[in-house]
C-alpha atoms as a PDB file:
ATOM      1  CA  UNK A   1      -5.310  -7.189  12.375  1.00  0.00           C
ATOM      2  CA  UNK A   2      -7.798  -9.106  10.008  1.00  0.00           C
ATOM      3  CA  UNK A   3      -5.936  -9.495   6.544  1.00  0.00           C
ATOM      4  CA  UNK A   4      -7.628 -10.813   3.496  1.00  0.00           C
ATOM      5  CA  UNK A   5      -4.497 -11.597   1.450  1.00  0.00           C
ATOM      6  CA  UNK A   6      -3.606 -15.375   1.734  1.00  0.00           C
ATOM      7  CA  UNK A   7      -0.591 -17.103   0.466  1.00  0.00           C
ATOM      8  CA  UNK A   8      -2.244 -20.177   1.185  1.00  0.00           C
ATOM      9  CA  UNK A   9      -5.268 -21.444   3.909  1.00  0.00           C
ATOM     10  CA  UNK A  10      -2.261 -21.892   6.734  1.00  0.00           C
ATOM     11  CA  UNK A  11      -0.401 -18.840   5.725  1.00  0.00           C
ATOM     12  CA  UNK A  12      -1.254 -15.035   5.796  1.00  0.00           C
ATOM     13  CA  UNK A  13       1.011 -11.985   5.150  1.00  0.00           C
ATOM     14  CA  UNK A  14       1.709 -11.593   8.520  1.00  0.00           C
ATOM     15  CA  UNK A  15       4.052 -14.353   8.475  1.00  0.00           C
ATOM     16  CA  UNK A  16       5.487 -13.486   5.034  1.00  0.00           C
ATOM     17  CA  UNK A  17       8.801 -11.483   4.342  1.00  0.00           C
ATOM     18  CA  UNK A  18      10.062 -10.065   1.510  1.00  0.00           C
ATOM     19  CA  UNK A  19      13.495  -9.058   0.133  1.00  0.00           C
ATOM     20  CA  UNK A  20      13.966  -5.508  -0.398  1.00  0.00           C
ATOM     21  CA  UNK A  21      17.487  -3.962  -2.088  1.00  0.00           C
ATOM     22  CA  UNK A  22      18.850  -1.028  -1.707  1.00  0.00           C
ATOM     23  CA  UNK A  23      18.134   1.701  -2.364  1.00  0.00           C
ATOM     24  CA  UNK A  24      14.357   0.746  -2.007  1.00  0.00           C
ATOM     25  CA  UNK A  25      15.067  -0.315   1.126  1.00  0.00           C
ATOM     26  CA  UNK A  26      16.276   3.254   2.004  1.00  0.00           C
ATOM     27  CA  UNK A  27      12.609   4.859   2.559  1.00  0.00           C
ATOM     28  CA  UNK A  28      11.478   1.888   4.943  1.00  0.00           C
ATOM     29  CA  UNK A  29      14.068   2.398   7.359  1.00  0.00           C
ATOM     30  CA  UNK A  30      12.778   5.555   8.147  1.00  0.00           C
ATOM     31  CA  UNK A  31       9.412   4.081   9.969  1.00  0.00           C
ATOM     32  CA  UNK A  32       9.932   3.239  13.846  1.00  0.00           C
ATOM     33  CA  UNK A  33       8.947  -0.522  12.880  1.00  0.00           C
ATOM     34  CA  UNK A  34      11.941  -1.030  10.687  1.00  0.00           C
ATOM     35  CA  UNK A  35      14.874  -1.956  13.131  1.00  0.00           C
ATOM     36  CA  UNK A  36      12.790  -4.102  15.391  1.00  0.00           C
ATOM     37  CA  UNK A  37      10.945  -6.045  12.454  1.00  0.00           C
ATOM     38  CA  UNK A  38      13.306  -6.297   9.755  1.00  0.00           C
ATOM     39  CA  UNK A  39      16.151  -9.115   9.119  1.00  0.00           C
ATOM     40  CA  UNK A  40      19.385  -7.768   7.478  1.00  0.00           C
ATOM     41  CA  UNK A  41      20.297  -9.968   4.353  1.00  0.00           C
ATOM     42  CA  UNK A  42      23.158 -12.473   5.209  1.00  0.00           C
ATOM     43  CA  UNK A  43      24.795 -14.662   1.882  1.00  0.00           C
ATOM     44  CA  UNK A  44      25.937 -17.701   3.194  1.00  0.00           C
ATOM     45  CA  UNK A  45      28.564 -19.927   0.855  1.00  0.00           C
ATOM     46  CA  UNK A  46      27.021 -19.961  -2.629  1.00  0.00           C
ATOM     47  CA  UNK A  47      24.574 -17.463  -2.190  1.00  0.00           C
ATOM     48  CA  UNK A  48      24.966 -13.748  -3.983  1.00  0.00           C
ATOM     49  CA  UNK A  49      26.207 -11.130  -1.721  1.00  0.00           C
ATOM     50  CA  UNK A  50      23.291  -7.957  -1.603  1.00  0.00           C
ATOM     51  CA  UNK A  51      24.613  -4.591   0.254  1.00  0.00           C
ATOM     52  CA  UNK A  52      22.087  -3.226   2.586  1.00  0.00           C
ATOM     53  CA  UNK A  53      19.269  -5.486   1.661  1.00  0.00           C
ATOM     54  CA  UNK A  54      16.449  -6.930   4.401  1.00  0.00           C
ATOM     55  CA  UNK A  55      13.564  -9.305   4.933  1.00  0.00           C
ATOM     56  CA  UNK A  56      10.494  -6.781   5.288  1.00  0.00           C
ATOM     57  CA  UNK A  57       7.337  -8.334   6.858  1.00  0.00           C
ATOM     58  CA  UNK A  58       4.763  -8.195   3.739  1.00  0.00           C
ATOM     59  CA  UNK A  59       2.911  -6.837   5.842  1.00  0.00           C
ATOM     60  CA  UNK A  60       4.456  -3.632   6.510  1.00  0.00           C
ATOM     61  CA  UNK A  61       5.022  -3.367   2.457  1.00  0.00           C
ATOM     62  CA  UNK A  62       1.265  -3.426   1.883  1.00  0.00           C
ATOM     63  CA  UNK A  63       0.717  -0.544   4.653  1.00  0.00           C
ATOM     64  CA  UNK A  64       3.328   1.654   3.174  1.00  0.00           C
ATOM     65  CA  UNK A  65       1.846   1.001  -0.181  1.00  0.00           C
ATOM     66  CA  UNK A  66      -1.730   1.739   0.867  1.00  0.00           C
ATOM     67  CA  UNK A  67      -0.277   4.939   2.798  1.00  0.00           C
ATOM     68  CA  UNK A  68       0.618   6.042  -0.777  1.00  0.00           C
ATOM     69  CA  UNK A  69      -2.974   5.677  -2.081  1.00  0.00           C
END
């Protein structure tokens, strides 16, 4: 898959995640991709606790966008 977005010249969106909250979360976990690609939010000491939030490959955020177009 040839992507031209670039976070920088080592690093394309296929190696970028994103934190999505509930209840936008909600709609992604409908596509067969979501369980296997997707990292369930875990606070650790400090950090705020999120319900039902994951790590969504960018990815996967810019195909269900351009789905909508």
């Amino acid at each position: 898959m040839d992507n031209t977005y670039l976070f920088s010249s080592s690093t394309s969106v296929d190696e970028l995640y994103i934190l999505v909250k509930w209840p936008f979360v909600q709609d992604l976990m409908e596509y067969d991709w979501f369980r296997a690609e997707c990292l369930l939010y875990q606070a650790f000491e400090e950090q705020e606790y999120l319900d039902s939030a994951y790590f969504v490959p960018l990815r996967r955020i810019y195909e269900v966008k351009n789905e909508d177009s």
